[in-house]
Amino acid sequence: MDFSNEYNANSIHAQGDAYFIEQVRELTDGEVDITLHTGGALGFKSGDHFYAVADNAIQIADTLSGTMSGIDPIFLLSSLPFLVDSVDQAHQLYEIARPHYDAVFEDNDQILLYASPWPASGIWSQDAVTSSESLEQLKIRTFDRSGTETLRNAGASPVSLSWADVVPQLATGGIEAVLTSAEAGANGSFWEHQDHFSGIQYAIPLNMVHMNRDAFDALSPAQQDAIREAALRTDEHNWQAVRERTQTNYATLEEHGITIHDPVPADFQQVLADAAAPVISGWQEAIGERGKTIFDSFHNGNTP
């Protein structure tokens, strides 16, 4: 089976996927052979993955959740701005929403195997972005509709780009800044183009790892059990890995001369939160009763 990942082999997501493959190999005594293709080597970006897996062009994919928002708005949940402020909260939100994610994949002949969380998103920039004035008309890359709307509301000029297009656009001046994690910027050697990182704690978005249903059904019952067990182990592994990653990433940034602004001034954080409020309200309207159920459980501190 082929496993597509848009990010490079050193990314937290590719490392989690490699862990999953190793678990499958161990649990099946090598009977199930999965090949991981990183860096978009198969020619698929995250935005292509949902239908590529549904059509069995690839059997498994690691996909940035927000790129699937056109399939269902549930996929914007993890990247809603300033909804969570810690990995523990992000994990709780994922557990509450997991049945809803599962249902969408099932309806499209796929299986959700596990999630791969990002460290918190911030702003990479050439000049410090720590005030509303510094954000004004800034050409900044976003990764989904929520980020585009939030940053436009805050006065920026956002551009939605797939990850593969970010570095070329930075190099040519097509964009001036990037909304992404310290992790992603370090993997992309952003210090070659940027000097600052602002830890605005925008969101802890998820990647989703999903599998073609027919490919899964073609396995023996024992192999299917092994896939599910490997996915469970990888889910636990990934959430632990992201807890440890921010400190390591910040150390790497400092080694390369990046100035880190974390926390940012409270008045700037409030400007961003105000810009995000209509985005969250709009999502709640689009998602309907599912959103109310998820938010009620989340704000009441419930988990399944």
mmCIF file with all atom_site columns, N, CA and C in Angstrom, residues 163-208:
data_model
loop_
_atom_site.group_PDB
_atom_site.id
_atom_site.type_symbol
_atom_site.label_atom_id
_atom_site.label_alt_id
_atom_site.label_comp_id
_atom_site.label_asym_id
_atom_site.label_entity_id
_atom_site.label_seq_id
_atom_site.pdbx_PDB_ins_code
_atom_site.Cartn_x
_atom_site.Cartn_y
_atom_site.Cartn_z
_atom_site.occupancy
_atom_site.B_iso_or_equiv
_atom_site.pdbx_formal_charge
_atom_site.auth_seq_id
_atom_site.auth_comp_id
_atom_site.auth_asym_id
_atom_site.auth_atom_id
_atom_site.pdbx_PDB_model_num
ATOM 1   N N  . TRP A 1 163 ? 1.110  23.825 1.392  1.00 0.00 ? 163 TRP A N  1
ATOM 2   C CA . TRP A 1 163 ? 2.449  23.859 1.975  1.00 0.00 ? 163 TRP A CA 1
ATOM 3   C C  . TRP A 1 163 ? 3.547  23.834 0.907  1.00 0.00 ? 163 TRP A C  1
ATOM 4   N N  . ALA A 1 164 ? 3.360  23.065 -0.131 1.00 0.00 ? 164 ALA A N  1
ATOM 5   C CA . ALA A 1 164 ? 4.389  22.931 -1.160 1.00 0.00 ? 164 ALA A CA 1
ATOM 6   C C  . ALA A 1 164 ? 4.684  24.251 -1.871 1.00 0.00 ? 164 ALA A C  1
ATOM 7   N N  . ASP A 1 165 ? 3.741  25.190 -1.805 1.00 0.00 ? 165 ASP A N  1
ATOM 8   C CA . ASP A 1 165 ? 3.912  26.464 -2.506 1.00 0.00 ? 165 ASP A CA 1
ATOM 9   C C  . ASP A 1 165 ? 4.472  27.575 -1.621 1.00 0.00 ? 165 ASP A C  1
ATOM 10  N N  . VAL A 1 166 ? 4.650  27.311 -0.326 1.00 0.00 ? 166 VAL A N  1
ATOM 11  C CA . VAL A 1 166 ? 5.017  28.374 0.600  1.00 0.00 ? 166 VAL A CA 1
ATOM 12  C C  . VAL A 1 166 ? 6.435  28.888 0.370  1.00 0.00 ? 166 VAL A C  1
ATOM 13  N N  . VAL A 1 167 ? 7.422  28.009 0.391  1.00 0.00 ? 167 VAL A N  1
ATOM 14  C CA . VAL A 1 167 ? 8.808  28.458 0.256  1.00 0.00 ? 167 VAL A CA 1
ATOM 15  C C  . VAL A 1 167 ? 9.050  29.146 -1.087 1.00 0.00 ? 167 VAL A C  1
ATOM 16  N N  . PRO A 1 168 ? 8.556  28.610 -2.208 1.00 0.00 ? 168 PRO A N  1
ATOM 17  C CA . PRO A 1 168 ? 8.726  29.348 -3.473 1.00 0.00 ? 168 PRO A CA 1
ATOM 18  C C  . PRO A 1 168 ? 8.128  30.755 -3.431 1.00 0.00 ? 168 PRO A C  1
ATOM 19  N N  . GLN A 1 169 ? 6.989  30.908 -2.769 1.00 0.00 ? 169 GLN A N  1
ATOM 20  C CA . GLN A 1 169 ? 6.368  32.230 -2.680 1.00 0.00 ? 169 GLN A CA 1
ATOM 21  C C  . GLN A 1 169 ? 7.152  33.167 -1.758 1.00 0.00 ? 169 GLN A C  1
ATOM 22  N N  . LEU A 1 170 ? 7.740  32.618 -0.701 1.00 0.00 ? 170 LEU A N  1
ATOM 23  C CA . LEU A 1 170 ? 8.610  33.427 0.150  1.00 0.00 ? 170 LEU A CA 1
ATOM 24  C C  . LEU A 1 170 ? 9.843  33.885 -0.630 1.00 0.00 ? 170 LEU A C  1
ATOM 25  N N  . ALA A 1 171 ? 10.403 32.987 -1.389 1.00 0.00 ? 171 ALA A N  1
ATOM 26  C CA . ALA A 1 171 ? 11.637 33.286 -2.119 1.00 0.00 ? 171 ALA A CA 1
ATOM 27  C C  . ALA A 1 171 ? 11.430 34.354 -3.183 1.00 0.00 ? 171 ALA A C  1
ATOM 28  N N  . THR A 1 172 ? 10.242 34.385 -3.779 1.00 0.00 ? 172 THR A N  1
ATOM 29  C CA . THR A 1 172 ? 9.974  35.352 -4.853 1.00 0.00 ? 172 THR A CA 1
ATOM 30  C C  . THR A 1 172 ? 9.268  36.612 -4.369 1.00 0.00 ? 172 THR A C  1
ATOM 31  N N  . GLY A 1 173 ? 8.937  36.675 -3.071 1.00 0.00 ? 173 GLY A N  1
ATOM 32  C CA . GLY A 1 173 ? 8.254  37.839 -2.537 1.00 0.00 ? 173 GLY A CA 1
ATOM 33  C C  . GLY A 1 173 ? 6.757  37.835 -2.746 1.00 0.00 ? 173 GLY A C  1
ATOM 34  N N  . GLY A 1 174 ? 6.210  36.690 -3.172 1.00 0.00 ? 174 GLY A N  1
ATOM 35  C CA . GLY A 1 174 ? 4.762  36.597 -3.344 1.00 0.00 ? 174 GLY A CA 1
ATOM 36  C C  . GLY A 1 174 ? 4.018  36.724 -2.027 1.00 0.00 ? 174 GLY A C  1
ATOM 37  N N  . ILE A 1 175 ? 4.659  36.303 -0.948 1.00 0.00 ? 175 ILE A N  1
ATOM 38  C CA . ILE A 1 175 ? 4.135  36.497 0.404  1.00 0.00 ? 175 ILE A CA 1
ATOM 39  C C  . ILE A 1 175 ? 5.253  37.044 1.287  1.00 0.00 ? 175 ILE A C  1
ATOM 40  N N  . GLU A 1 176 ? 4.848  37.720 2.365  1.00 0.00 ? 176 GLU A N  1
ATOM 41  C CA . GLU A 1 176 ? 5.817  38.323 3.288  1.00 0.00 ? 176 GLU A CA 1
ATOM 42  C C  . GLU A 1 176 ? 5.876  37.597 4.630  1.00 0.00 ? 176 GLU A C  1
ATOM 43  N N  . ALA A 1 177 ? 4.855  36.819 4.915  1.00 0.00 ? 177 ALA A N  1
ATOM 44  C CA . ALA A 1 177 ? 4.751  36.160 6.220  1.00 0.00 ? 177 ALA A CA 1
ATOM 45  C C  . ALA A 1 177 ? 3.954  34.879 6.056  1.00 0.00 ? 177 ALA A C  1
ATOM 46  N N  . VAL A 1 178 ? 4.020  34.040 7.095  1.00 0.00 ? 178 VAL A N  1
ATOM 47  C CA . VAL A 1 178 ? 3.372  32.724 7.027  1.00 0.00 ? 178 VAL A CA 1
ATOM 48  C C  . VAL A 1 178 ? 2.703  32.409 8.363  1.00 0.00 ? 178 VAL A C  1
ATOM 49  N N  . LEU A 1 179 ? 1.437  32.026 8.304  1.00 0.00 ? 179 LEU A N  1
ATOM 50  C CA . LEU A 1 179 ? 0.751  31.490 9.474  1.00 0.00 ? 179 LEU A CA 1
ATOM 51  C C  . LEU A 1 179 ? 1.001  29.993 9.498  1.00 0.00 ? 179 LEU A C  1
ATOM 52  N N  . THR A 1 180 ? 1.822  29.550 10.432 1.00 0.00 ? 180 THR A N  1
ATOM 53  C CA . THR A 1 180 ? 2.116  28.128 10.603 1.00 0.00 ? 180 THR A CA 1
ATOM 54  C C  . THR A 1 180 ? 2.852  27.972 11.922 1.00 0.00 ? 180 THR A C  1
ATOM 55  N N  . SER A 1 181 ? 3.219  26.773 12.254 1.00 0.00 ? 181 SER A N  1
ATOM 56  C CA . SER A 1 181 ? 3.887  26.512 13.531 1.00 0.00 ? 181 SER A CA 1
ATOM 57  C C  . SER A 1 181 ? 5.378  26.768 13.448 1.00 0.00 ? 181 SER A C  1
ATOM 58  N N  . ALA A 1 182 ? 6.009  26.877 14.605 1.00 0.00 ? 182 ALA A N  1
ATOM 59  C CA . ALA A 1 182 ? 7.466  26.915 14.657 1.00 0.00 ? 182 ALA A CA 1
ATOM 60  C C  . ALA A 1 182 ? 8.037  25.645 14.051 1.00 0.00 ? 182 ALA A C  1
ATOM 61  N N  . GLU A 1 183 ? 7.358  24.534 14.276 1.00 0.00 ? 183 GLU A N  1
ATOM 62  C CA . GLU A 1 183 ? 7.744  23.234 13.734 1.00 0.00 ? 183 GLU A CA 1
ATOM 63  C C  . GLU A 1 183 ? 7.843  23.265 12.216 1.00 0.00 ? 183 GLU A C  1
ATOM 64  N N  . ALA A 1 184 ? 6.784  23.726 11.564 1.00 0.00 ? 184 ALA A N  1
ATOM 65  C CA . ALA A 1 184 ? 6.754  23.726 10.103 1.00 0.00 ? 184 ALA A CA 1
ATOM 66  C C  . ALA A 1 184 ? 7.804  24.670 9.539  1.00 0.00 ? 184 ALA A C  1
ATOM 67  N N  . GLY A 1 185 ? 7.949  25.836 10.159 1.00 0.00 ? 185 GLY A N  1
ATOM 68  C CA . GLY A 1 185 ? 8.942  26.781 9.682  1.00 0.00 ? 185 GLY A CA 1
ATOM 69  C C  . GLY A 1 185 ? 10.358 26.257 9.821  1.00 0.00 ? 185 GLY A C  1
ATOM 70  N N  . ALA A 1 186 ? 10.619 25.551 10.919 1.00 0.00 ? 186 ALA A N  1
ATOM 71  C CA . ALA A 1 186 ? 11.945 24.950 11.101 1.00 0.00 ? 186 ALA A CA 1
ATOM 72  C C  . ALA A 1 186 ? 12.200 23.889 10.043 1.00 0.00 ? 186 ALA A C  1
ATOM 73  N N  . ASN A 1 187 ? 11.194 23.069 9.758  1.00 0.00 ? 187 ASN A N  1
ATOM 74  C CA . ASN A 1 187 ? 11.347 22.040 8.724  1.00 0.00 ? 187 ASN A CA 1
ATOM 75  C C  . ASN A 1 187 ? 11.600 22.650 7.353  1.00 0.00 ? 187 ASN A C  1
ATOM 76  N N  . GLY A 1 188 ? 11.032 23.849 7.134  1.00 0.00 ? 188 GLY A N  1
ATOM 77  C CA . GLY A 1 188 ? 11.199 24.524 5.854  1.00 0.00 ? 188 GLY A CA 1
ATOM 78  C C  . GLY A 1 188 ? 12.364 25.493 5.818  1.00 0.00 ? 188 GLY A C  1
ATOM 79  N N  . SER A 1 189 ? 13.202 25.498 6.884  1.00 0.00 ? 189 SER A N  1
ATOM 80  C CA . SER A 1 189 ? 14.351 26.419 6.967  1.00 0.00 ? 189 SER A CA 1
ATOM 81  C C  . SER A 1 189 ? 13.927 27.863 6.694  1.00 0.00 ? 189 SER A C  1
ATOM 82  N N  . PHE A 1 190 ? 12.861 28.291 7.364  1.00 0.00 ? 190 PHE A N  1
ATOM 83  C CA . PHE A 1 190 ? 12.337 29.633 7.134  1.00 0.00 ? 190 PHE A CA 1
ATOM 84  C C  . PHE A 1 190 ? 13.333 30.731 7.488  1.00 0.00 ? 190 PHE A C  1
ATOM 85  N N  . TRP A 1 191 ? 14.341 30.418 8.297  1.00 0.00 ? 191 TRP A N  1
ATOM 86  C CA . TRP A 1 191 ? 15.328 31.437 8.666  1.00 0.00 ? 191 TRP A CA 1
ATOM 87  C C  . TRP A 1 191 ? 16.099 31.938 7.444  1.00 0.00 ? 191 TRP A C  1
ATOM 88  N N  . GLU A 1 192 ? 15.980 31.264 6.326  1.00 0.00 ? 192 GLU A N  1
ATOM 89  C CA . GLU A 1 192 ? 16.596 31.757 5.098  1.00 0.00 ? 192 GLU A CA 1
ATOM 90  C C  . GLU A 1 192 ? 15.825 32.942 4.522  1.00 0.00 ? 192 GLU A C  1
ATOM 91  N N  . HIS A 1 193 ? 14.586 33.143 4.982  1.00 0.00 ? 193 HIS A N  1
ATOM 92  C CA . HIS A 1 193 ? 13.730 34.202 4.450  1.00 0.00 ? 193 HIS A CA 1
ATOM 93  C C  . HIS A 1 193 ? 13.119 35.093 5.532  1.00 0.00 ? 193 HIS A C  1
ATOM 94  N N  . GLN A 1 194 ? 13.046 34.624 6.768  1.00 0.00 ? 194 GLN A N  1
ATOM 95  C CA . GLN A 1 194 ? 12.323 35.316 7.837  1.00 0.00 ? 194 GLN A CA 1
ATOM 96  C C  . GLN A 1 194 ? 13.224 35.496 9.057  1.00 0.00 ? 194 GLN A C  1
ATOM 97  N N  . ASP A 1 195 ? 12.886 36.486 9.883  1.00 0.00 ? 195 ASP A N  1
ATOM 98  C CA . ASP A 1 195 ? 13.700 36.775 11.068 1.00 0.00 ? 195 ASP A CA 1
ATOM 99  C C  . ASP A 1 195 ? 12.933 36.681 12.381 1.00 0.00 ? 195 ASP A C  1
ATOM 100 N N  . HIS A 1 196 ? 11.604 36.580 12.316 1.00 0.00 ? 196 HIS A N  1
ATOM 101 C CA . HIS A 1 196 ? 10.797 36.645 13.534 1.00 0.00 ? 196 HIS A CA 1
ATOM 102 C C  . HIS A 1 196 ? 9.736  35.549 13.548 1.00 0.00 ? 196 HIS A C  1
ATOM 103 N N  . PHE A 1 197 ? 9.401  35.098 14.757 1.00 0.00 ? 197 PHE A N  1
ATOM 104 C CA . PHE A 1 197 ? 8.266  34.200 14.959 1.00 0.00 ? 197 PHE A CA 1
ATOM 105 C C  . PHE A 1 197 ? 7.454  34.723 16.140 1.00 0.00 ? 197 PHE A C  1
ATOM 106 N N  . SER A 1 198 ? 6.156  34.967 15.901 1.00 0.00 ? 198 SER A N  1
ATOM 107 C CA . SER A 1 198 ? 5.253  35.447 16.943 1.00 0.00 ? 198 SER A CA 1
ATOM 108 C C  . SER A 1 198 ? 4.354  34.306 17.394 1.00 0.00 ? 198 SER A C  1
ATOM 109 N N  . GLY A 1 199 ? 4.485  33.909 18.666 1.00 0.00 ? 199 GLY A N  1
ATOM 110 C CA . GLY A 1 199 ? 3.712  32.790 19.198 1.00 0.00 ? 199 GLY A CA 1
ATOM 111 C C  . GLY A 1 199 ? 2.334  33.224 19.642 1.00 0.00 ? 199 GLY A C  1
ATOM 112 N N  . ILE A 1 200 ? 1.444  33.429 18.669 1.00 0.00 ? 200 ILE A N  1
ATOM 113 C CA . ILE A 1 200 ? 0.105  33.938 18.987 1.00 0.00 ? 200 ILE A CA 1
ATOM 114 C C  . ILE A 1 200 ? -0.839 32.839 19.464 1.00 0.00 ? 200 ILE A C  1
ATOM 115 N N  . GLN A 1 201 ? -0.370 31.573 19.443 1.00 0.00 ? 201 GLN A N  1
ATOM 116 C CA . GLN A 1 201 ? -1.208 30.437 19.872 1.00 0.00 ? 201 GLN A CA 1
ATOM 117 C C  . GLN A 1 201 ? -2.524 30.427 19.105 1.00 0.00 ? 201 GLN A C  1
ATOM 118 N N  . TYR A 1 202 ? -2.402 30.572 17.787 1.00 0.00 ? 202 TYR A N  1
ATOM 119 C CA . TYR A 1 202 ? -3.583 30.699 16.928 1.00 0.00 ? 202 TYR A CA 1
ATOM 120 C C  . TYR A 1 202 ? -4.490 29.471 17.022 1.00 0.00 ? 202 TYR A C  1
ATOM 121 N N  . ALA A 1 203 ? -3.910 28.303 16.841 1.00 0.00 ? 203 ALA A N  1
ATOM 122 C CA . ALA A 1 203 ? -4.676 27.051 16.890 1.00 0.00 ? 203 ALA A CA 1
ATOM 123 C C  . ALA A 1 203 ? -3.695 25.898 16.975 1.00 0.00 ? 203 ALA A C  1
ATOM 124 N N  . ILE A 1 204 ? -4.210 24.718 17.341 1.00 0.00 ? 204 ILE A N  1
ATOM 125 C CA . ILE A 1 204 ? -3.437 23.477 17.285 1.00 0.00 ? 204 ILE A CA 1
ATOM 126 C C  . ILE A 1 204 ? -4.166 22.580 16.278 1.00 0.00 ? 204 ILE A C  1
ATOM 127 N N  . PRO A 1 205 ? -3.957 22.856 14.980 1.00 0.00 ? 205 PRO A N  1
ATOM 128 C CA . PRO A 1 205 ? -4.706 22.119 13.951 1.00 0.00 ? 205 PRO A CA 1
ATOM 129 C C  . PRO A 1 205 ? -4.252 20.676 13.841 1.00 0.00 ? 205 PRO A C  1
ATOM 130 N N  . LEU A 1 206 ? -5.124 19.887 13.246 1.00 0.00 ? 206 LEU A N  1
ATOM 131 C CA . LEU A 1 206 ? -4.855 18.456 13.086 1.00 0.00 ? 206 LEU A CA 1
ATOM 132 C C  . LEU A 1 206 ? -4.609 18.092 11.633 1.00 0.00 ? 206 LEU A C  1
ATOM 133 N N  . ASN A 1 207 ? -3.735 17.139 11.426 1.00 0.00 ? 207 ASN A N  1
ATOM 134 C CA . ASN A 1 207 ? -3.732 16.352 10.205 1.00 0.00 ? 207 ASN A CA 1
ATOM 135 C C  . ASN A 1 207 ? -4.512 15.075 10.492 1.00 0.00 ? 207 ASN A C  1
ATOM 136 N N  . MET A 1 208 ? -5.182 14.560 9.474  1.00 0.00 ? 208 MET A N  1
ATOM 137 C CA . MET A 1 208 ? -5.931 13.319 9.601  1.00 0.00 ? 208 MET A CA 1
ATOM 138 C C  . MET A 1 208 ? -5.290 12.249 8.715  1.00 0.00 ? 208 MET A C  1
#
